[in-house]
Coordinates of C-alpha atoms and ligand atoms in Angstrom, one line a residue:
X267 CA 131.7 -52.8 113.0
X268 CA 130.6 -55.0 110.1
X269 CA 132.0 -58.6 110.3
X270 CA 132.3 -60.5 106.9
X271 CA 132.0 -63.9 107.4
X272 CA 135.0 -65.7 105.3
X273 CA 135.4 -69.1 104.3
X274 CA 138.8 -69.9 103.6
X275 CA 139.2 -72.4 101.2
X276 CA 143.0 -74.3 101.4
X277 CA 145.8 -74.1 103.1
X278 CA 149.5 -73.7 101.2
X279 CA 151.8 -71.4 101.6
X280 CA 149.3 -69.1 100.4
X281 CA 146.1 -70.1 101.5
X282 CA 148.1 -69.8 105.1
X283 CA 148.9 -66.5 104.7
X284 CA 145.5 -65.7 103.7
X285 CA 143.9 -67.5 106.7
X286 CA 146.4 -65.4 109.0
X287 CA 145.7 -62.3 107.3
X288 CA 141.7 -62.9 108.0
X289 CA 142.6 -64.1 111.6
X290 CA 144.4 -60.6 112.0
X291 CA 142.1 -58.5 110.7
X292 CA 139.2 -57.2 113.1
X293 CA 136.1 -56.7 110.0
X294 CA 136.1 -60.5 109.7
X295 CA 135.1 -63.4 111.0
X296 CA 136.4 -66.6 109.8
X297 CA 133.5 -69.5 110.1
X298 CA 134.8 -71.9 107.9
X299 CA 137.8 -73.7 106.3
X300 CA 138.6 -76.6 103.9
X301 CA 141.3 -78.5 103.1
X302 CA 142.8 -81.3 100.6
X303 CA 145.1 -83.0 102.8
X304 CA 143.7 -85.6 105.2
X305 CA 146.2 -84.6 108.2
X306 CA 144.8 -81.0 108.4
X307 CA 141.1 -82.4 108.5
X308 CA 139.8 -81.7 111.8
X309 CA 142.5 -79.4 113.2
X310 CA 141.6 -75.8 114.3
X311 CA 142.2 -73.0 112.0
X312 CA 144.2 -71.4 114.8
X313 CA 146.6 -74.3 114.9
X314 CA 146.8 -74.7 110.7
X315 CA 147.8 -70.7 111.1
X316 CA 149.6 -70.8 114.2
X317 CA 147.6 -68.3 116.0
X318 CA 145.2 -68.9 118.9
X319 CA 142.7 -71.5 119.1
X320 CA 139.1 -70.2 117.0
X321 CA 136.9 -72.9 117.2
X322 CA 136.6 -73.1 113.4
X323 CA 137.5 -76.5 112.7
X324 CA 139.0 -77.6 109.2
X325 CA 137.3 -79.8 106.6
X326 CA 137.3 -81.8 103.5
X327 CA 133.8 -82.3 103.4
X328 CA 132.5 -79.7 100.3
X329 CA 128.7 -80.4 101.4
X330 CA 130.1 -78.6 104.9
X331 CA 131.4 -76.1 103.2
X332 CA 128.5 -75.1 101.0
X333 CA 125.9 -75.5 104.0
X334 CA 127.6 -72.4 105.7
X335 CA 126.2 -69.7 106.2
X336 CA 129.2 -66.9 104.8
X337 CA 129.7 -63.7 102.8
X338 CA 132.9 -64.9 100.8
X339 CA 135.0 -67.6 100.1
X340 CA 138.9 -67.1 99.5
X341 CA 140.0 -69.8 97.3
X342 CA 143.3 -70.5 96.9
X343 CA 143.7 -73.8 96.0
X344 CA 146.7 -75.0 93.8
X345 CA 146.2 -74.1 89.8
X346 CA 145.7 -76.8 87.8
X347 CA 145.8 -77.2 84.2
X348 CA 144.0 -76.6 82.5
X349 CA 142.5 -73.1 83.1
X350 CA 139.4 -73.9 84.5
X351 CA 139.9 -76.8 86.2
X352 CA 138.7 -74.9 89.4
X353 CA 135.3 -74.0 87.7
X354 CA 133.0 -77.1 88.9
X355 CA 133.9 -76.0 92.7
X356 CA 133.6 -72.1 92.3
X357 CA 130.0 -72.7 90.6
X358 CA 128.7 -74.9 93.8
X359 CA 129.9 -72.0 95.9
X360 CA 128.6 -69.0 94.2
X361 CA 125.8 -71.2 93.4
X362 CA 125.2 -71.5 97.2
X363 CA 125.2 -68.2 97.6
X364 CA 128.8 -67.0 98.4
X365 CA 130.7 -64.6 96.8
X366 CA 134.1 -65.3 95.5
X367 CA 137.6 -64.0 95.4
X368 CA 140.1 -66.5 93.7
X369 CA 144.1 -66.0 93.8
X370 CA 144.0 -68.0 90.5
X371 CA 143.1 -65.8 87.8
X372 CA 139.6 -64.6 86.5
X373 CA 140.9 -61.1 86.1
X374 CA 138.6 -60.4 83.3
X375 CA 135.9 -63.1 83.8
X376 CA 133.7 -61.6 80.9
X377 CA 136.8 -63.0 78.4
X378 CA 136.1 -66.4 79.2
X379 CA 134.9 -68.9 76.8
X380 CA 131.3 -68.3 76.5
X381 CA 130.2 -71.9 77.9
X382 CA 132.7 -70.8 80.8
X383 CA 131.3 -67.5 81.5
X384 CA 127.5 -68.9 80.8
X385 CA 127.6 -71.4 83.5
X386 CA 129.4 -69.0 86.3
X387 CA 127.4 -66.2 85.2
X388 CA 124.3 -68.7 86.1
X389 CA 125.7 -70.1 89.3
X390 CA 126.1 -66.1 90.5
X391 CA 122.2 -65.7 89.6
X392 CA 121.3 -68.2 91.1
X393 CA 123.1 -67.3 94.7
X394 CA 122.9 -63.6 94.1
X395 CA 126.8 -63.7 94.7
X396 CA 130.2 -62.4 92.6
X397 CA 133.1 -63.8 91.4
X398 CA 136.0 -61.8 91.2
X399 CA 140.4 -62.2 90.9
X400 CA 143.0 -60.9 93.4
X401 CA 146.4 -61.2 94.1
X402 CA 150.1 -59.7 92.8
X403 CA 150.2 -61.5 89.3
X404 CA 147.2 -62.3 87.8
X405 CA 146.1 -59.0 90.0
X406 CA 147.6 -56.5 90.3
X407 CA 151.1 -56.0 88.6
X408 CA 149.7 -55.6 85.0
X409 CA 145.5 -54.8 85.8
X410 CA 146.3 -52.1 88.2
X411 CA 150.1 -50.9 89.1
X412 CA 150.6 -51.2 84.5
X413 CA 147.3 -49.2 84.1
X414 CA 148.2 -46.2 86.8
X415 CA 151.6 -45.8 85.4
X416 CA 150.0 -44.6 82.0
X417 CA 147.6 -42.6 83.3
X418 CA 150.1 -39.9 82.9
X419 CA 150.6 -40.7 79.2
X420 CA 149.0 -38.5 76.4
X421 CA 150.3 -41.2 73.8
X422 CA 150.5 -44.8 74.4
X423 CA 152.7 -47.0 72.6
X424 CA 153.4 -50.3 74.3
X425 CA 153.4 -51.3 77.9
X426 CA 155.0 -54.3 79.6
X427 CA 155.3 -55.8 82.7
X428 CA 158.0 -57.7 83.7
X429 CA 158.1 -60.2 86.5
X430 CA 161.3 -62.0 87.9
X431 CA 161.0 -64.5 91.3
X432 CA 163.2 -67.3 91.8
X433 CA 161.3 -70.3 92.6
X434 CA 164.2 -72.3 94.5
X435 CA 162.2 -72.3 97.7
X436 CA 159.0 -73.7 96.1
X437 CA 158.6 -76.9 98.2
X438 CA 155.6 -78.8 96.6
X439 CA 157.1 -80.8 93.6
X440 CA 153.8 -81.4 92.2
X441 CA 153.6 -77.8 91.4
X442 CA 156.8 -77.1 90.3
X443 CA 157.9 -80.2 88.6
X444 CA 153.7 -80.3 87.0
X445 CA 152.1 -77.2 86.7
X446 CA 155.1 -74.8 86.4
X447 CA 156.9 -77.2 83.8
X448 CA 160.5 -77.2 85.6
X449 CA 162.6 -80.0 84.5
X450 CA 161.4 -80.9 81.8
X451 CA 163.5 -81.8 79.0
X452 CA 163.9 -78.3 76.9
X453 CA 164.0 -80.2 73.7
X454 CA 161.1 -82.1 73.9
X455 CA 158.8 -79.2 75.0
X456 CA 157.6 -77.0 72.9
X457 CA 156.6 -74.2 75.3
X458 CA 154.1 -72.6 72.3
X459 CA 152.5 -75.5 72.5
X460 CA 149.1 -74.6 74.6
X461 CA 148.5 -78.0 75.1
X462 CA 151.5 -78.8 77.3
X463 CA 150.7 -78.8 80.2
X464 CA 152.2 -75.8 82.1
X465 CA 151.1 -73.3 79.3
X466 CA 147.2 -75.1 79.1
X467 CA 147.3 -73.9 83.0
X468 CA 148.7 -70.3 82.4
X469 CA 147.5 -69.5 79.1
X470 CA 144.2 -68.2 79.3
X471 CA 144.9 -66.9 83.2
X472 CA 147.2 -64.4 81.9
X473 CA 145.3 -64.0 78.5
X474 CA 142.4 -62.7 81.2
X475 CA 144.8 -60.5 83.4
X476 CA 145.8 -58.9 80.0
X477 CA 142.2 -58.6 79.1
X478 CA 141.5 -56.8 82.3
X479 CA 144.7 -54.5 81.6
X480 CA 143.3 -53.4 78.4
X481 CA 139.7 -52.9 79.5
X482 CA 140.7 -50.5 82.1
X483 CA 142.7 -48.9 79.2
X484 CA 139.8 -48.8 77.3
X485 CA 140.3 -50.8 74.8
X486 CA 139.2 -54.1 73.6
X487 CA 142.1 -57.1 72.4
X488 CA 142.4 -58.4 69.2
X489 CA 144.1 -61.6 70.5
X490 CA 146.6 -63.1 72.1
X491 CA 149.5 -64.4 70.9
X492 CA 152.9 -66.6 73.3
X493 CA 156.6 -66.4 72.8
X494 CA 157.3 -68.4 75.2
X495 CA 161.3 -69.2 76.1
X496 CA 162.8 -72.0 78.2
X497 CA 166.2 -72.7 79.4
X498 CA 168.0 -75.7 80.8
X499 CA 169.8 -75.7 83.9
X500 CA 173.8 -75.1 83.5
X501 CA 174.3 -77.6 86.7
X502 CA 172.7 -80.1 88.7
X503 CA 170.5 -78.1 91.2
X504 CA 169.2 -78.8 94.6
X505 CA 165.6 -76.2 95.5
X506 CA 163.3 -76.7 97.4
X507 CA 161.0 -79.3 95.5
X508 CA 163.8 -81.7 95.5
X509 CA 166.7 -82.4 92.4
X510 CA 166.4 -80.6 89.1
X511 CA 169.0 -82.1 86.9
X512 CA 171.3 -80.3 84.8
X513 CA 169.7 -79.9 81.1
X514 CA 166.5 -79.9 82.5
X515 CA 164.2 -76.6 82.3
X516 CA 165.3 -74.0 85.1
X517 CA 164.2 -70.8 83.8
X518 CA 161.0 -69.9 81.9
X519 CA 160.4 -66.7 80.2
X520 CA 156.9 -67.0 79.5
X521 CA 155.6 -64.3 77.5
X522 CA 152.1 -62.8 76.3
X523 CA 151.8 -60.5 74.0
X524 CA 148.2 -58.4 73.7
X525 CA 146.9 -56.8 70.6
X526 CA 144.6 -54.3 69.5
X527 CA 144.2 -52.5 66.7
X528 CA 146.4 -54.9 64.7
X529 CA 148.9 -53.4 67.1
X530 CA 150.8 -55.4 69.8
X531 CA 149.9 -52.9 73.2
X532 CA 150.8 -55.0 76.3
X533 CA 153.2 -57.6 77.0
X534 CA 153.4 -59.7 80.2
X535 CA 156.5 -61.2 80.4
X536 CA 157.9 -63.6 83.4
X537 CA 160.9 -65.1 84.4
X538 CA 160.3 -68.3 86.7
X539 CA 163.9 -69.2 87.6
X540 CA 166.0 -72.0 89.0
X541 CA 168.9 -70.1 88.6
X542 CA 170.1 -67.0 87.2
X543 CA 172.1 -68.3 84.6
X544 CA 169.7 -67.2 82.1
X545 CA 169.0 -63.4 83.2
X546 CA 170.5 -60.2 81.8
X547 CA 170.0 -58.5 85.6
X548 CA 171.2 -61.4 88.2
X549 CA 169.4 -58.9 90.9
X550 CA 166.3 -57.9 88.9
X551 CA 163.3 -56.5 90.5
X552 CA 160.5 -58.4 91.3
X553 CA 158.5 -55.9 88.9
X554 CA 159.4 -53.6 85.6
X555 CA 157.1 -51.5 84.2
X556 CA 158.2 -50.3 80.8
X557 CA 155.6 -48.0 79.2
X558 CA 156.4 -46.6 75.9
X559 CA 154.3 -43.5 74.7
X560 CA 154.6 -39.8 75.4
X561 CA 155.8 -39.9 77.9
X562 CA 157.6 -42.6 78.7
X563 CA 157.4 -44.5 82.4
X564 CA 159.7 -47.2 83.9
X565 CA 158.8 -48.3 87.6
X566 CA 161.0 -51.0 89.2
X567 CA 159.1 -52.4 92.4
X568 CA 160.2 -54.6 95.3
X569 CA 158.5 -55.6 98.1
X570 CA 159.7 -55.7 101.8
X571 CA 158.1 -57.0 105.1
X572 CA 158.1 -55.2 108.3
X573 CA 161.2 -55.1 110.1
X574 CA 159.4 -57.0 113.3
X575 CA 158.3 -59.6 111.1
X576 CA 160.8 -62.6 111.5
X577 CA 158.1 -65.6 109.6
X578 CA 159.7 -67.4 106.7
X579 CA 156.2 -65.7 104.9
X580 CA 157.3 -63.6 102.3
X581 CA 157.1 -60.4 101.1
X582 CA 154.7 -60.7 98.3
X583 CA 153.2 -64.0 100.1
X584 CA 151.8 -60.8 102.4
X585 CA 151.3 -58.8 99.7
X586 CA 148.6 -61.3 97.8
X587 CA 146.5 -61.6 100.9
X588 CA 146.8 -57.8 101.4
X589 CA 144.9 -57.7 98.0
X590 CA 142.6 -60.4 98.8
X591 CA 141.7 -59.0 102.5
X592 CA 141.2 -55.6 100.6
X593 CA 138.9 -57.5 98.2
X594 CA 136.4 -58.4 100.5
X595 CA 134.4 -55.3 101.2
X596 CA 134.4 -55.1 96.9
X597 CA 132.9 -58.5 96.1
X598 CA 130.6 -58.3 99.0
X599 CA 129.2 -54.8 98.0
X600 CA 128.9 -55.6 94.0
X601 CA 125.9 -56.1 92.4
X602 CA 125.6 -60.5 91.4
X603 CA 128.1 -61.4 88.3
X604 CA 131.6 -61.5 87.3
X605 CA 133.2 -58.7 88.3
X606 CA 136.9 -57.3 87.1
X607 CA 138.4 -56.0 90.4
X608 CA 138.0 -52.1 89.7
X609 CA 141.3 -49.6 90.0
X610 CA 140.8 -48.0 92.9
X611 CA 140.7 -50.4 96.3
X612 CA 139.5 -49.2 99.9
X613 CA 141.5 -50.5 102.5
X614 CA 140.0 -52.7 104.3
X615 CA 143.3 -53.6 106.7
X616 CA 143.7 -51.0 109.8
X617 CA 147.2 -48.9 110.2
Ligands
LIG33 N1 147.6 -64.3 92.0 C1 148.8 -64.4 92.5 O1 149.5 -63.4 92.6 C2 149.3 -65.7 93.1 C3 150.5 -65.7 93.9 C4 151.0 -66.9 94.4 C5 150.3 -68.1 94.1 N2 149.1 -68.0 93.4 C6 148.4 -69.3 93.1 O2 148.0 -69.9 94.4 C7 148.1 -71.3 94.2 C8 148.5 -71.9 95.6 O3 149.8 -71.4 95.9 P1 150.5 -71.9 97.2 O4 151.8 -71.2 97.3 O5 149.6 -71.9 98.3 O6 150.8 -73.4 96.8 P2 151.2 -74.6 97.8 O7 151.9 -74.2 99.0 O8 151.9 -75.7 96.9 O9 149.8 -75.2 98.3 C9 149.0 -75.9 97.4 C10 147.6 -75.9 97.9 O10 146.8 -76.7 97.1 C11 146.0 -77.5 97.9 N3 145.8 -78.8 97.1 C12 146.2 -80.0 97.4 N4 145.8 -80.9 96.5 C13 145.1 -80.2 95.7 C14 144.3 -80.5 94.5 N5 144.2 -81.8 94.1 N6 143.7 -79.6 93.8 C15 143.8 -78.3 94.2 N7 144.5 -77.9 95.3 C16 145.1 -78.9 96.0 C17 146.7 -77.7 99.2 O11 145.7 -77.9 100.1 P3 145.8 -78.0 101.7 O12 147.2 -77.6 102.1 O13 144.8 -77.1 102.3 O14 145.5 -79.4 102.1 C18 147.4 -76.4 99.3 O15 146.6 -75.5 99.9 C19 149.2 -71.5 93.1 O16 148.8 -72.6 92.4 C20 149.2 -70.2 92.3 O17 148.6 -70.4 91.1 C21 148.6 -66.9 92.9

């Protein structure tokens, strides 16, 4: 059997689950790993992942990294705003000559700005490698699960996707309290705004995943336009990334609305919550799909883990490195570029 030889590149909760997943799974062979934080440097994959000892040993070093000799790189580092930010590091690695899967967005690389797309579309010349997006949302709910659902449409009208996840058990206040936005005071945010900071981060990543949508719909977008909402918490709430006080943001609807044709076609709409003061359902699904045409579909999708599995890791933690472990054996087998992840994925995981 072919081995790919995977780099993973950090370790949160869901760089973790990714380096299990590729731990787990028999077609690969992990030979590298890095890391931010200074404590992990130096420790055994197997230990970072709780699984047996592998020999691979963690790093911060980049120049380690890029000296490798690998297939792909998983990176799943933490988004920062704004979209982008990651570039400089994902054009040393294709650059090097390893292909790329990122959890972070470039659903529809050939969107990007074209001094974006220019210099990755260079470093992927120049290492004969791909870039390419995976993961549940930017990934899959809207460029994939959205565009099946209407492939039993003769008439499309509108489709959106609706995501819900409460966030209480987000630990890392950087992310939540930074890049998500939570806490913040509601009325000195303007949430349309692309240059605060949460919707500089998110914009443009779910301005791509709707691209993606679209193209495998076969059409092109017009634009994009926000309608952001955000609400303030009713109470005083203890989560996970520490005390979010009472006024402060604890629900954001964040909203994107595609159009072509001088028609709005897609909406991506997510509720981030705190609480579920703010919802109409206070048990939604983690997914709606609400396609309006002829005929109309609506799909409500939740995720489950095993019954055996008794980890903390969640559901759809599982779920984004399925799609990224099933994403290998695509990135590795494309021709050199920026590639949007096509519709139909082999499995790559064994039942
Ligand atoms: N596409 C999807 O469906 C999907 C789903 C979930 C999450 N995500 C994305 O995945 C990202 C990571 O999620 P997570 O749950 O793993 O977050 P997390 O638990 O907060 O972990 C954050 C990660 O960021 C790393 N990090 C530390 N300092 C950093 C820096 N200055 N710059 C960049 N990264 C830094 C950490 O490295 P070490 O621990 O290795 O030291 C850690 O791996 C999120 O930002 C989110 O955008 C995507």
């Amino acid at each position: 059997m072919k081995k790919y030889r995977v780099i993973q590149w950090a370790t949160g909760a869901m760089g973790k689950t990714c380096l299990r997943a590729l731990l787990d799974c028999p077609s690969v062979e992990l030979v590298g790993l890095y890391v931010y934080g200074e404590a992990k440097a130096g420790q055994d994959a197997g230990d970072i992942a709780r699984r047996p000892p592998t020999g691979v040993k963690a790093t911060r070093d980049v120049e380690e990294i890029l000296a490798l000799d690998a297939d792909v790189v998983i990176h799943c580092a933490r988004l920062a705003p704004p979209y982008g930010s990651h570039d400089a590091e994902l054009i040393r690695l294709l650059a090097s000559g390893k292909n790329v899967i990122s959890i972070n967005g470039y659903s529809q690389p050939h969107s990007l700005s074209p001094e974006r797309r220019a210099a990755l579309e260079a470093a992927c010349r120049q290492g004969g490698s791909t870039l390419m997006g995976a993961g549940l949302n930017p990934g899959f709910a809207a460029e994939q699960l959205a565009v099946v659902a209407t492939s039993i449409c003769s008439r499309l009208d509108h489709v959106e996707i609706v995501e819900s996840v409460p966030c209480q058990a987000v630990r890392s206040p950087d992310y939540v309290f930074g890049v998500l936005g939570f806490g913040s005071d509601p009325a000195t945010v303007d949430a349309n705004d692309g240059a605060w900071g949460p919707a500089s981060a998110l914009n443009g990543m779910y301005a791509d995943a709707l691209a993606a949508t679209a193209s495998h719909l076969g059409l092109t977008l017009d634009r994009v336009e926000t309608d952001h909402r955000v609400f303030g918490a009713t109470r005083d709430l203890e989560i996970g990334a520490g005390l979010l006080k009472q006024g402060g943001i604890s629900h954001v609807n964040w909203r994107w609305n595609g159009f072509a044709g001088g028609r709005k076609l897609l909406t991506i709409s997510i509720h981030w919550y705190m609480e579920t003061a703010h919802l109409d359902n206070p048990e939604p699904p983690l997914w709606q799909i609400r396609v309006e045409g002829e005929p109309g579909v609506r799909i409500a999708v939740d995720l489950s883990k095993h019954p055996s599995d008794t980890t903390r890791v969640s559901a759809e933690q599982i779920a984004v490195a399925g799609s990224v472990i099933n994403a290998i054996p695509i990135v590795c087998a494309a021709a050199p570029g920026l590639l949007t992840r096509p519709l139909a994925t082999p499995h790559q995981v064994s039942r």
